[in-house]
Coordinates of C-alpha atoms in Angstrom, one line a residue:
Chain M
M1 CA 131.3 130.3 -101.0
A2 CA 134.6 128.3 -102.2
P3 CA 133.3 124.9 -102.7
Q4 CA 134.5 121.9 -100.5
P5 CA 137.3 120.4 -102.9
Q6 CA 136.7 117.2 -100.7
R7 CA 135.7 115.6 -97.2
Q8 CA 137.8 116.8 -94.6
R9 CA 140.0 113.9 -92.8
F10 CA 140.0 116.0 -90.0
C11 CA 137.4 116.2 -87.6
W12 CA 137.4 118.7 -85.4
S13 CA 135.8 117.4 -82.2
N14 CA 139.2 115.9 -81.7
L15 CA 141.2 119.0 -81.8
P16 CA 143.5 119.6 -78.7
I17 CA 141.1 120.6 -75.5
E18 CA 143.6 123.9 -74.4
L19 CA 143.9 124.9 -78.5
L20 CA 139.8 124.4 -78.3
S21 CA 139.8 126.6 -75.3
I22 CA 142.5 129.3 -76.7
I23 CA 139.6 129.5 -79.3
F24 CA 136.5 129.7 -76.9
Q25 CA 138.4 132.2 -75.2
K26 CA 138.2 134.5 -78.7
L27 CA 134.9 134.4 -79.2
T28 CA 133.5 138.2 -78.0
D29 CA 129.3 136.8 -77.6
C30 CA 128.2 134.3 -75.3
E31 CA 125.4 133.1 -78.0
D32 CA 128.6 132.2 -79.9
I33 CA 129.9 130.7 -76.7
S34 CA 126.3 128.7 -76.5
H35 CA 126.7 127.5 -79.5
C36 CA 129.9 125.7 -79.5
A37 CA 129.3 124.0 -75.9
A38 CA 126.0 122.5 -78.3
A39 CA 128.3 121.2 -81.0
C40 CA 129.8 118.6 -79.5
L41 CA 130.4 116.3 -76.3
S42 CA 133.9 117.4 -76.1
W43 CA 134.0 120.8 -77.6
Q44 CA 130.8 121.1 -74.2
L45 CA 133.9 119.4 -71.9
V46 CA 136.0 122.4 -72.5
I47 CA 133.1 124.5 -71.9
E48 CA 132.4 123.3 -69.0
T49 CA 135.9 123.1 -67.6
D50 CA 137.6 126.6 -69.0
Y51 CA 134.3 128.9 -68.7
H52 CA 135.6 130.8 -66.4
L53 CA 138.7 131.9 -69.0
F54 CA 135.6 132.8 -71.7
K55 CA 135.6 137.1 -71.7
P56 CA 131.7 137.8 -72.2
I57 CA 130.3 135.1 -69.9
L58 CA 131.7 137.1 -67.0
Y59 CA 130.2 140.1 -68.1
P60 CA 126.9 142.1 -65.3
F61 CA 123.4 141.9 -67.4
V62 CA 120.9 143.9 -66.7
A63 CA 117.8 142.4 -65.8
R64 CA 113.5 142.5 -65.4
L65 CA 111.2 140.4 -64.7
F66 CA 108.2 139.9 -66.9
N67 CA 104.6 138.6 -66.1
H68 CA 102.1 139.2 -69.0
N69 CA 99.8 136.7 -70.7
N70 CA 100.5 134.0 -67.8
Q71 CA 103.8 134.0 -68.7
T72 CA 106.9 134.7 -66.2
G73 CA 110.2 135.0 -66.7
L74 CA 113.1 137.5 -67.0
F75 CA 114.5 139.4 -69.9
L76 CA 118.4 139.7 -69.5
Y77 CA 119.8 142.1 -71.5
N78 CA 123.3 142.4 -72.3
P79 CA 125.4 145.4 -73.1
Q80 CA 128.7 144.5 -74.2
A81 CA 126.7 141.9 -77.1
R82 CA 123.5 144.2 -77.5
K83 CA 121.7 141.9 -77.3
L84 CA 118.0 141.0 -75.4
H85 CA 117.4 137.2 -73.7
K86 CA 114.0 136.0 -72.7
I87 CA 114.3 133.2 -70.4
S88 CA 111.6 132.0 -69.5
L89 CA 110.4 130.4 -65.4
P90 CA 106.7 129.1 -65.2
E91 CA 107.7 128.7 -61.6
L92 CA 107.6 132.4 -60.8
N93 CA 103.7 132.3 -62.2
G94 CA 101.4 133.7 -59.1
R95 CA 104.1 134.1 -57.2
Y96 CA 106.3 137.2 -56.4
S97 CA 110.1 138.1 -57.2
S98 CA 112.2 140.4 -56.3
C99 CA 116.3 140.2 -56.9
S100 CA 118.2 139.6 -54.8
S101 CA 122.0 138.9 -54.6
N102 CA 123.3 138.5 -57.1
G103 CA 122.1 136.2 -59.9
W104 CA 119.4 134.6 -56.7
L105 CA 115.8 135.7 -56.8
L106 CA 113.5 136.3 -54.0
T107 CA 109.8 134.5 -54.8
Y108 CA 107.0 134.0 -52.5
S109 CA 103.2 132.8 -53.1
G110 CA 100.9 136.0 -51.8
K111 CA 99.7 138.7 -53.8
Y112 CA 99.1 140.9 -51.9
K113 CA 101.6 139.5 -48.6
P114 CA 104.1 136.8 -48.3
E115 CA 102.3 133.6 -47.1
P116 CA 103.4 132.2 -44.5
E117 CA 105.4 129.6 -46.3
N118 CA 106.5 128.9 -49.6
M119 CA 109.5 132.0 -49.2
H120 CA 112.2 130.9 -52.0
L121 CA 115.8 132.1 -53.2
I122 CA 116.0 130.8 -57.3
N123 CA 119.0 131.1 -59.1
L124 CA 118.1 131.9 -62.6
F125 CA 120.8 130.4 -64.5
T126 CA 120.6 127.1 -62.5
R127 CA 117.1 127.2 -60.5
S128 CA 118.3 125.9 -57.4
K129 CA 116.1 126.9 -54.8
I130 CA 116.8 126.7 -51.2
K131 CA 113.7 127.3 -49.1
L132 CA 113.7 130.2 -46.2
P133 CA 111.1 130.1 -43.6
P134 CA 108.9 132.0 -43.3
P135 CA 108.5 136.1 -43.4
P136 CA 108.7 136.9 -40.2
K137 CA 106.4 139.8 -40.2
A138 CA 104.0 140.0 -43.5
S139 CA 102.5 143.5 -42.7
D140 CA 104.8 144.9 -45.9
R141 CA 103.6 144.5 -49.4
S142 CA 105.4 142.0 -51.1
E143 CA 107.6 143.0 -53.7
D144 CA 109.5 145.7 -51.0
C145 CA 111.3 142.4 -49.5
R146 CA 114.8 141.9 -50.4
V147 CA 116.8 139.0 -49.0
I148 CA 121.0 139.7 -48.5
T149 CA 123.2 136.6 -48.2
S150 CA 126.8 136.0 -46.9
T151 CA 127.6 134.0 -49.5
S152 CA 126.2 132.0 -52.1
P153 CA 122.8 130.3 -51.2
L154 CA 124.2 127.0 -51.5
N155 CA 127.0 127.4 -48.9
P156 CA 125.4 125.7 -46.1
S157 CA 127.6 128.3 -43.7
C158 CA 125.3 131.1 -45.5
I159 CA 123.8 133.7 -43.4
F160 CA 120.7 135.3 -44.7
L161 CA 119.3 138.8 -43.9
F162 CA 115.8 139.6 -45.2
S163 CA 114.5 142.8 -44.9
T164 CA 111.4 144.8 -46.0
S165 CA 112.3 148.5 -47.4
R166 CA 108.5 149.8 -46.3
C167 CA 109.1 149.6 -42.9
G168 CA 112.9 148.7 -43.0
E169 CA 112.9 146.2 -40.4
M170 CA 115.4 143.3 -40.2
F171 CA 115.6 139.3 -39.8
I172 CA 118.3 137.3 -39.9
C173 CA 118.9 133.6 -40.5
K174 CA 121.4 130.5 -40.7
H175 CA 120.5 127.4 -42.8
G176 CA 118.1 125.2 -41.1
D177 CA 116.9 127.9 -38.8
A178 CA 112.6 127.5 -38.2
S179 CA 112.4 131.7 -37.9
W180 CA 113.8 134.4 -38.8
M181 CA 115.7 136.1 -35.6
T182 CA 115.5 140.1 -35.0
M183 CA 118.7 141.5 -33.8
Q184 CA 120.2 142.6 -30.1
V185 CA 121.1 146.3 -30.8
V186 CA 123.7 147.4 -28.7
P187 CA 123.5 150.6 -26.6
D188 CA 126.8 151.9 -26.6
N189 CA 128.7 154.5 -28.6
P190 CA 129.8 158.0 -27.7
K191 CA 128.5 159.6 -30.8
V192 CA 125.3 157.2 -31.3
L193 CA 123.0 156.5 -28.2
V194 CA 120.4 153.6 -29.1
V195 CA 117.0 153.4 -26.5
P196 CA 114.1 151.4 -26.6
A197 CA 110.6 152.9 -27.1
P198 CA 107.1 151.9 -27.3
Y199 CA 106.3 149.1 -29.5
G200 CA 109.7 147.9 -29.7
Y201 CA 111.6 150.5 -31.6
L202 CA 114.3 151.4 -30.8
L203 CA 115.6 155.1 -30.9
C204 CA 119.0 156.0 -32.2
Y205 CA 119.9 160.1 -30.9
R206 CA 122.8 161.7 -32.6
I207 CA 125.1 163.0 -29.3
I208 CA 126.1 166.6 -31.2
H209 CA 128.8 168.9 -28.8
S210 CA 128.0 172.4 -29.3
R211 CA 128.4 175.6 -27.1
K212 CA 124.1 175.7 -26.8
T213 CA 123.4 172.3 -26.4
D214 CA 125.8 170.6 -24.2
K215 CA 126.0 167.1 -25.2
Q216 CA 122.8 167.5 -26.4
P217 CA 120.9 163.8 -28.0
V218 CA 119.4 164.5 -30.6
P219 CA 116.7 162.0 -31.8
I220 CA 117.0 160.9 -35.8
H221 CA 115.5 158.1 -36.2
D222 CA 114.6 154.6 -35.1
F223 CA 117.5 151.7 -36.3
Q224 CA 114.3 149.6 -37.9
R225 CA 114.6 151.8 -40.4
C226 CA 118.1 151.9 -41.3
A227 CA 117.7 149.2 -43.7
D228 CA 115.7 151.4 -45.4
K229 CA 119.0 152.9 -47.8
D230 CA 120.9 150.1 -47.9
T231 CA 122.7 146.4 -47.4
I232 CA 125.5 144.9 -47.9
F233 CA 128.1 141.7 -46.8
Y234 CA 131.3 142.8 -46.0
K235 CA 134.0 140.9 -45.0
G236 CA 132.5 139.2 -43.0
D237 CA 129.8 140.9 -41.2
F238 CA 126.8 143.1 -42.9
Y239 CA 126.4 147.4 -42.7
C240 CA 123.4 148.3 -43.7
I241 CA 122.5 152.3 -44.2
G242 CA 119.8 153.6 -42.4
R243 CA 118.4 157.3 -43.7
C244 CA 119.5 158.6 -40.4
G245 CA 122.8 158.5 -42.3
I246 CA 124.3 156.1 -39.2
I247 CA 125.8 152.7 -40.7
F248 CA 125.7 150.3 -38.4
R249 CA 127.8 146.5 -38.3
I250 CA 125.3 143.4 -37.9
T251 CA 127.6 140.8 -36.4
Y252 CA 126.9 137.2 -35.3
A253 CA 128.0 136.1 -31.4
V254 CA 127.1 133.4 -29.4
D255 CA 123.5 132.7 -30.8
S256 CA 121.9 136.2 -31.5
Y257 CA 122.7 138.9 -33.9
T258 CA 123.6 142.3 -32.7
A259 CA 123.9 145.5 -34.7
E260 CA 126.3 148.0 -33.6
A261 CA 126.0 151.9 -34.5
L262 CA 129.3 152.4 -36.0
P263 CA 130.9 155.6 -34.7
I264 CA 131.8 156.9 -38.1
E265 CA 130.5 160.8 -39.0
P266 CA 127.5 160.7 -40.7
L267 CA 128.3 162.9 -44.1
P268 CA 127.0 166.7 -44.6
T269 CA 124.6 166.4 -46.8
W270 CA 123.0 163.6 -44.9
S271 CA 120.3 165.7 -42.4
R272 CA 119.2 168.4 -44.9
H273 CA 119.4 166.5 -48.4
S274 CA 118.9 162.7 -47.5
Y275 CA 115.5 162.3 -48.5
K276 CA 116.7 163.3 -52.3
I277 CA 119.3 161.6 -52.0
Q278 CA 119.7 157.2 -52.6
Y279 CA 123.2 155.9 -50.8
Y280 CA 124.6 152.6 -51.8
L281 CA 126.9 151.0 -50.1
V282 CA 129.5 149.4 -52.7
E283 CA 132.5 147.2 -51.7
L284 CA 135.7 148.1 -54.5
N285 CA 139.7 146.1 -54.1
G286 CA 139.1 145.6 -50.5
Y287 CA 137.0 148.9 -49.3
L288 CA 133.8 149.6 -48.3
L289 CA 132.2 152.5 -49.9
L290 CA 129.4 154.6 -50.4
T291 CA 127.9 156.1 -53.0
S292 CA 125.4 159.2 -53.0
R293 CA 123.4 159.6 -56.2
S294 CA 121.3 162.7 -56.2
M295 CA 118.1 162.9 -57.5
Y296 CA 119.9 164.6 -61.1
N297 CA 122.2 162.0 -60.6
E298 CA 125.4 163.2 -59.3
F299 CA 127.7 161.0 -57.8
N300 CA 130.4 161.4 -54.9
V301 CA 132.2 158.2 -53.7
Y302 CA 133.2 157.5 -49.9
K303 CA 135.3 155.6 -48.6
L304 CA 135.4 154.7 -44.9
D305 CA 138.0 155.4 -42.6
L306 CA 137.1 153.3 -39.5
Q307 CA 140.6 154.8 -37.5
K308 CA 139.8 158.2 -38.3
G309 CA 136.2 157.6 -38.2
K310 CA 135.3 159.7 -41.7
W311 CA 133.8 158.8 -44.5
I312 CA 136.7 160.2 -47.2
A313 CA 135.8 161.6 -50.5
M314 CA 137.7 160.0 -53.6
E315 CA 138.3 161.8 -56.5
S316 CA 139.2 158.2 -58.5
I317 CA 138.2 154.9 -58.3
G318 CA 140.8 153.6 -61.1
N319 CA 140.6 151.5 -63.5
H320 CA 137.1 150.5 -61.7
V321 CA 133.4 150.5 -62.8
I322 CA 130.5 150.8 -59.9
L323 CA 127.2 148.9 -61.3
L324 CA 124.8 151.0 -58.7
G325 CA 121.8 148.3 -57.6
R326 CA 119.8 148.8 -54.0
H327 CA 121.2 145.9 -51.3
S328 CA 123.4 145.2 -54.6
S329 CA 125.9 147.2 -56.1
T330 CA 128.7 145.7 -57.2
S331 CA 132.3 146.6 -58.6
F332 CA 134.5 145.2 -61.0
V333 CA 137.7 145.2 -63.3
P334 CA 135.9 146.3 -67.2
C335 CA 138.3 144.3 -69.6
K336 CA 140.7 146.9 -71.9
K337 CA 140.1 145.6 -75.0
K338 CA 136.9 145.9 -76.6
G339 CA 134.8 146.1 -73.7
Y340 CA 131.3 147.5 -73.2
F341 CA 132.3 149.3 -69.7
K342 CA 134.7 151.6 -69.5
P343 CA 137.1 151.7 -66.3
N344 CA 136.4 154.9 -63.4
R345 CA 132.6 155.2 -63.8
I346 CA 129.6 154.7 -61.8
Y347 CA 126.5 152.2 -63.6
F348 CA 123.3 153.0 -62.7
L349 CA 119.7 152.1 -63.9
D350 CA 116.2 154.0 -63.2
E351 CA 115.0 154.1 -59.7
V352 CA 112.6 156.1 -58.0
I353 CA 114.3 158.7 -55.8
Q354 CA 111.8 161.3 -54.3
G355 CA 109.0 160.0 -56.3
R356 CA 111.0 160.4 -59.1
S357 CA 112.2 157.8 -62.0
S358 CA 116.3 158.9 -62.0
G359 CA 117.3 157.6 -65.7
T360 CA 120.0 155.6 -66.6
G361 CA 123.9 156.2 -67.8
V362 CA 127.1 156.0 -66.9
Y363 CA 128.5 158.4 -64.8
N364 CA 132.3 159.8 -65.1
I365 CA 133.8 160.0 -62.2
I366 CA 137.5 162.2 -63.9
S367 CA 134.8 164.8 -65.9
K368 CA 132.4 164.2 -64.2
S369 CA 129.4 163.9 -67.1
T370 CA 127.2 161.3 -67.8
E371 CA 126.5 159.6 -70.9
P372 CA 123.4 158.1 -71.6
L373 CA 123.2 153.9 -70.9
Y374 CA 121.8 151.9 -73.7
T375 CA 120.2 149.4 -72.0
Y376 CA 116.3 148.3 -73.8
S377 CA 113.6 150.4 -73.9
A378 CA 111.3 148.0 -72.3
L379 CA 113.9 147.3 -69.8
S380 CA 111.9 149.3 -66.4
N381 CA 112.8 148.8 -63.2
P382 CA 115.8 146.9 -64.1
H383 CA 118.0 145.3 -61.7
F384 CA 122.2 144.6 -62.4
V385 CA 122.8 140.8 -62.5
N386 CA 126.6 140.5 -62.0
P387 CA 127.3 136.6 -62.7
S388 CA 130.4 136.5 -62.5
I389 CA 130.8 138.3 -59.4
E390 CA 128.8 134.8 -56.9
G391 CA 131.6 133.2 -55.5
M392 CA 133.9 135.2 -56.2
S393 CA 134.2 138.0 -53.9
H394 CA 132.8 135.9 -50.9
Q395 CA 135.4 133.3 -49.7
S396 CA 133.0 130.4 -50.4
P397 CA 134.1 127.4 -49.8
F398 CA 133.1 126.4 -53.0
S399 CA 135.3 126.4 -55.9
H400 CA 134.7 128.7 -57.8
K401 CA 134.2 125.9 -60.5
K402 CA 131.3 125.8 -59.0
S403 CA 130.7 129.1 -59.8
Y404 CA 131.2 128.6 -63.3
Y405 CA 129.1 125.8 -63.4
V406 CA 126.1 128.5 -62.8
H407 CA 126.9 130.4 -66.4
L408 CA 127.7 127.2 -68.0
N409 CA 124.2 125.8 -67.1
W410 CA 122.9 129.5 -68.0
L411 CA 124.2 128.9 -71.8
V412 CA 122.4 125.6 -72.3
R413 CA 119.6 127.1 -71.3
F414 CA 119.8 129.6 -73.2
K415 CA 120.5 127.3 -76.7
I416 CA 117.4 125.5 -76.5
K417 CA 115.8 129.0 -76.3
L418 CA 117.6 130.0 -79.7
D419 CA 117.5 126.9 -81.3
Q420 CA 113.3 126.5 -80.6
Chain D
M1 CA 176.2 134.2 -95.2
A2 CA 173.3 133.5 -92.8
I3 CA 173.2 129.9 -91.3
M4 CA 170.8 126.8 -93.6
Y5 CA 169.0 124.1 -91.6
A6 CA 167.5 121.6 -92.9
L7 CA 163.8 120.7 -92.0
K8 CA 163.0 117.7 -92.6
S9 CA 158.8 116.9 -92.4
S10 CA 156.9 114.0 -91.4
D11 CA 156.6 113.0 -95.4
N12 CA 159.7 112.7 -95.8
E13 CA 160.3 116.7 -97.9
I14 CA 163.6 118.7 -97.2
F15 CA 163.3 122.2 -96.6
E16 CA 166.2 124.1 -96.4
V17 CA 165.6 127.5 -94.7
E18 CA 167.1 130.5 -92.2
Q19 CA 168.7 129.9 -88.8
K20 CA 166.8 133.7 -88.2
V21 CA 163.2 132.0 -89.8
I22 CA 163.2 129.2 -88.3
E23 CA 164.2 130.2 -84.4
Q24 CA 161.0 131.9 -84.7
S25 CA 159.9 128.7 -83.5
E26 CA 160.8 128.0 -79.4
T27 CA 161.2 124.1 -80.2
I28 CA 163.8 124.3 -82.7
K29 CA 165.3 127.1 -81.2
K30 CA 165.7 124.1 -78.3
M31 CA 167.3 121.8 -80.6
I32 CA 169.2 123.8 -82.4
E33 CA 170.6 125.0 -79.1
D34 CA 170.7 121.6 -77.3
G35 CA 173.1 120.1 -80.2
A36 CA 170.3 118.6 -81.8
A37 CA 170.2 119.4 -84.9
T38 CA 173.1 118.2 -86.7
G39 CA 171.9 118.0 -90.5
E40 CA 168.2 117.3 -90.9
I41 CA 166.3 118.1 -88.3
P42 CA 163.4 115.0 -88.0
L43 CA 159.7 117.3 -88.0
Q44 CA 156.3 115.3 -86.8
V45 CA 154.6 117.8 -89.4
S46 CA 153.9 117.2 -93.0
S47 CA 155.0 118.7 -96.2
K48 CA 152.0 120.2 -97.1
T49 CA 151.2 121.9 -93.4
L50 CA 155.0 122.2 -93.0
A51 CA 155.3 124.8 -96.5
K52 CA 152.3 127.4 -94.2
V53 CA 154.1 127.2 -91.8
L54 CA 157.5 128.5 -93.2
E55 CA 155.4 131.1 -95.2
W56 CA 154.5 132.8 -91.7
C57 CA 157.5 132.8 -90.3
K58 CA 158.7 134.6 -93.4
Q59 CA 156.5 136.9 -93.9
R60 CA 157.2 137.5 -90.0
Q61 CA 161.0 137.3 -90.5
H62 CA 160.4 140.0 -93.5
K63 CA 158.7 142.4 -91.2
T64 CA 161.0 142.4 -87.7
V65 CA 164.4 142.6 -90.9
E66 CA 162.5 145.8 -92.5
N67 CA 161.4 147.5 -88.8
E68 CA 165.6 147.2 -87.9
N69 CA 166.5 148.2 -90.9
D70 CA 164.0 151.9 -91.0
D71 CA 165.0 155.3 -89.5
N72 CA 162.5 157.8 -88.8
K73 CA 161.9 160.0 -91.8
G74 CA 159.5 158.7 -93.1
K75 CA 159.0 155.8 -90.9
R76 CA 154.8 156.8 -90.2
K77 CA 154.0 156.4 -94.0
K78 CA 155.9 153.4 -94.2
E79 CA 154.5 151.4 -91.3
R80 CA 151.1 152.4 -92.9
D81 CA 151.4 151.3 -95.9
E82 CA 153.7 147.9 -94.2
D83 CA 150.4 147.8 -92.2
D84 CA 148.6 147.1 -95.3
D85 CA 151.0 144.9 -97.3
I86 CA 150.8 142.7 -93.9
K87 CA 147.0 143.0 -93.9
E88 CA 146.8 142.2 -97.8
W89 CA 149.0 138.9 -96.9
E90 CA 147.1 138.2 -93.6
N91 CA 143.5 138.0 -96.1
K92 CA 144.7 135.8 -98.0
F93 CA 146.9 133.3 -95.7
S94 CA 143.0 133.5 -93.8
D95 CA 141.4 132.6 -97.2
E96 CA 143.4 129.8 -98.0
L97 CA 143.0 128.2 -94.3
K98 CA 139.5 128.3 -94.8
A99 CA 138.9 126.6 -98.5
D100 CA 141.5 123.8 -97.0
K101 CA 140.8 123.7 -92.8
D102 CA 142.2 119.6 -93.2
V103 CA 144.9 122.3 -93.0
L104 CA 144.2 124.7 -90.4
F105 CA 143.4 121.9 -88.4
D106 CA 147.0 120.3 -89.3
L107 CA 148.4 124.1 -88.8
L108 CA 146.9 124.9 -85.2
L109 CA 148.6 121.5 -83.9
A110 CA 151.8 122.5 -85.9
S111 CA 152.3 125.6 -84.6
N112 CA 151.2 124.4 -81.1
Y113 CA 153.8 121.4 -81.4
L114 CA 157.0 123.6 -83.1
D115 CA 156.2 126.6 -79.9
L116 CA 154.6 129.0 -82.8
P117 CA 152.4 131.5 -79.8
A118 CA 151.7 134.4 -83.1
L119 CA 150.8 132.1 -85.3
L120 CA 148.3 130.0 -82.5
S121 CA 146.3 133.4 -81.4
F122 CA 146.5 134.5 -85.1
L123 CA 144.8 130.8 -86.6
C124 CA 142.6 130.5 -83.0
Q125 CA 141.4 134.3 -83.9
L126 CA 140.5 132.6 -87.3
V127 CA 138.8 129.3 -86.5
A128 CA 136.9 131.6 -83.4
D129 CA 135.7 134.5 -86.6
M130 CA 134.5 131.7 -88.0
V131 CA 132.4 130.5 -85.2
A132 CA 131.1 133.7 -84.4
G133 CA 127.0 134.3 -85.4
K134 CA 127.0 129.9 -87.0
M135 CA 124.4 128.0 -85.1
P136 CA 125.6 124.5 -83.5
E137 CA 124.8 122.2 -86.5
E138 CA 126.5 125.2 -89.4
I139 CA 129.7 124.4 -86.5
R140 CA 129.1 121.0 -86.9
R141 CA 129.4 120.8 -90.4
M142 CA 132.0 123.3 -91.0
F143 CA 134.3 121.5 -88.7
N144 CA 133.8 118.0 -89.6
I145 CA 131.8 117.6 -85.5
E146 CA 129.4 114.7 -85.5
N147 CA 127.0 115.1 -83.5
D148 CA 127.2 112.9 -80.0
F149 CA 125.1 113.5 -78.1
T150 CA 122.7 110.8 -76.9
P151 CA 119.1 111.6 -77.8
E152 CA 118.9 111.7 -74.0
E153 CA 121.2 114.2 -73.6
E154 CA 120.0 116.1 -76.8
K155 CA 116.7 115.8 -75.2
A156 CA 117.8 116.9 -72.5
I157 CA 118.6 120.0 -73.6
T158 CA 116.3 120.9 -75.6
A159 CA 113.7 119.8 -72.7
E160 CA 111.0 123.5 -72.6
H161 CA 112.2 123.7 -68.9
G162 CA 115.0 120.9 -68.6
W163 CA 118.5 122.4 -67.7
A164 CA 121.1 120.5 -68.3
F165 CA 123.9 120.5 -65.8
Q166 CA 122.5 120.8 -61.8
P167 CA 124.7 122.2 -59.5

C-alpha cells in the first residue's frame, strides 16, 4: 500500500448526509453497515435514519435457537452474505421458546408444560418484551405452542392468536386482556356443518351432494384440530386451514371471536393425501395463497378465489419469492441485481412431514425442479426470519421508521459480537 | 467548431472546456441555458478537484462520441476492447483517488454540486468498496474520523447484553 503523503485535511464525519447515505446504500454486507454505524456519531445517525434503504439487511435470515452448556441464543444465517451470526440471548435460559411471527419469539418457563405466569413475546433484534396472559391450557407439549400476531406486537391494537399444534386449539386475546378467549364457531354454511360434540369439541361435517347419498353430511374433523396445518393473518382477519382442508376465517365481532368455515371447496388431493402433505398459507401481492408441499418436496401453489369458492392453481408467482414456514410464511420481491433470492421460487426449510425429515431447498416454479439451498449444516429445525416484513405488510400505526429501528438495534448488537 | 467555455476554479484557475464535455453537468448546463455563463463560469470547486472532474467528463465524452460513430461491423469486438480500456482507465482513476482521500472527498462534494450522477455513483461505489470488510477502527483511520462516542455510549454499545437503542 502506498504511504500516506500527508495528514488528511478532511474528516469524513463531515461528508453531507445525502452522500453518506448513497455510499452506505452501495454496501452489500450487513456487517459492513454495522461497522460504519460504529465509526462515529454522524455516520451512525445516517444509518439510523436511512437504513430502510440498505439492501443487505432487508433480506431474510434463517434462524435457529440453540441451547447448550447453559448458553442460550440464536444462530442467524444470512444467505445473502453466506454468513452465520451467533446472538446470545441469556433471557431464554431455562425457558421454552418457539419462533412466532417475524422477528418475535414466544417464550415461557416450565420444562414440560407452560407455567401459568411468564409467557412473553420477545423481539430477537430489540429485545422488546410483550407480556401475554397465562397459557389457556397447559395440556400441550411446550414446543408446540405458537403465537400469531395481527400486526407488530408493539402495536396497541395487536391481536394475538395462541395455537397449540398438537391439540390444535386456538385462543385469542388483545393487549391488556387478563386471559385468553375461546372462539365461537358460526355453524351455518352451505358446504360445512359444524356441530357441538361432547367435551367441548366441535365437529365439522362436509355436506356432499352425490347421487348415492343425497345431502349426506360426512364428518371430516373437529374444528379444534383445524389449527393443525397453518394459520395466517390476512387483510384484517386470521385464517386457518385445518387437517380437514377447510379454511376458517376468524373475525372479531362485539367482544367475541367467531370462527367461520368459508364455503371453499377443499383441494381435490386433500382427502386422500392430507397426512402426507404440509399446507402453508401465504399472502402474496394482496392475495391469499395456499402452498402445498409433499413429503418429496413437490410444490403446488393455489390462489383463493372467494367468488368462485375455489382454490385456483397458479403456474407462476411472477417476480415474487415465497419463504415457507409453519404459521410464518412470507413473500417478497427480491432485488434484481446480485440478489441471493431469485424470483418465482419457493424457499423451504427442513421440517418433519409424516415422521420424515423433508430437507431444505429451493423449488423453481417454472422448471418444477429443486436446487439445493445452502444454509448451514448445524441449522436443524430452522425458520425464516424476515425482519423487513415486520410493520410493512400490515398497516401498523407505527411508521416504517420504527420498524427499521429494529434493524439498527440488531446491527449495533451485532457490532458488539464482532468487536469482542 | 466546438464551442468553448472557460471555467474558473475557486482558487482562480481557468479551464477551457468544450461545451459538450461540460454539459454533462446539469448544474453548468442550466447556467449556460440561463445565460449566466458569459465569459468565465465561476465554480466553488478547487483547481485540483476541477481537473479531476474534467478528466472524468472527457473520458465519458470520448466514450459516447465513439459509440455514435460506430457502424455495426466489428462493433462487438470494438466494444469489448473499449470496455477493457474504460476499465483500465477507471482503475487508474480510482487508484489515484484512493491514494489521496482529500481529493476523493472534494470530488464527491463537487460531483454532487455539479450534478454529475454517473461520477457520484462511481465515487460512492469506490468508497463503499474501500469500507467493505474493514473494522470500525480501520474505517476511522482510513477516513480521518474521530471516535466521538462518549464513554457512556461506547459502553452501551459494547456492554455484553446492552442494547444501544431501546425502541
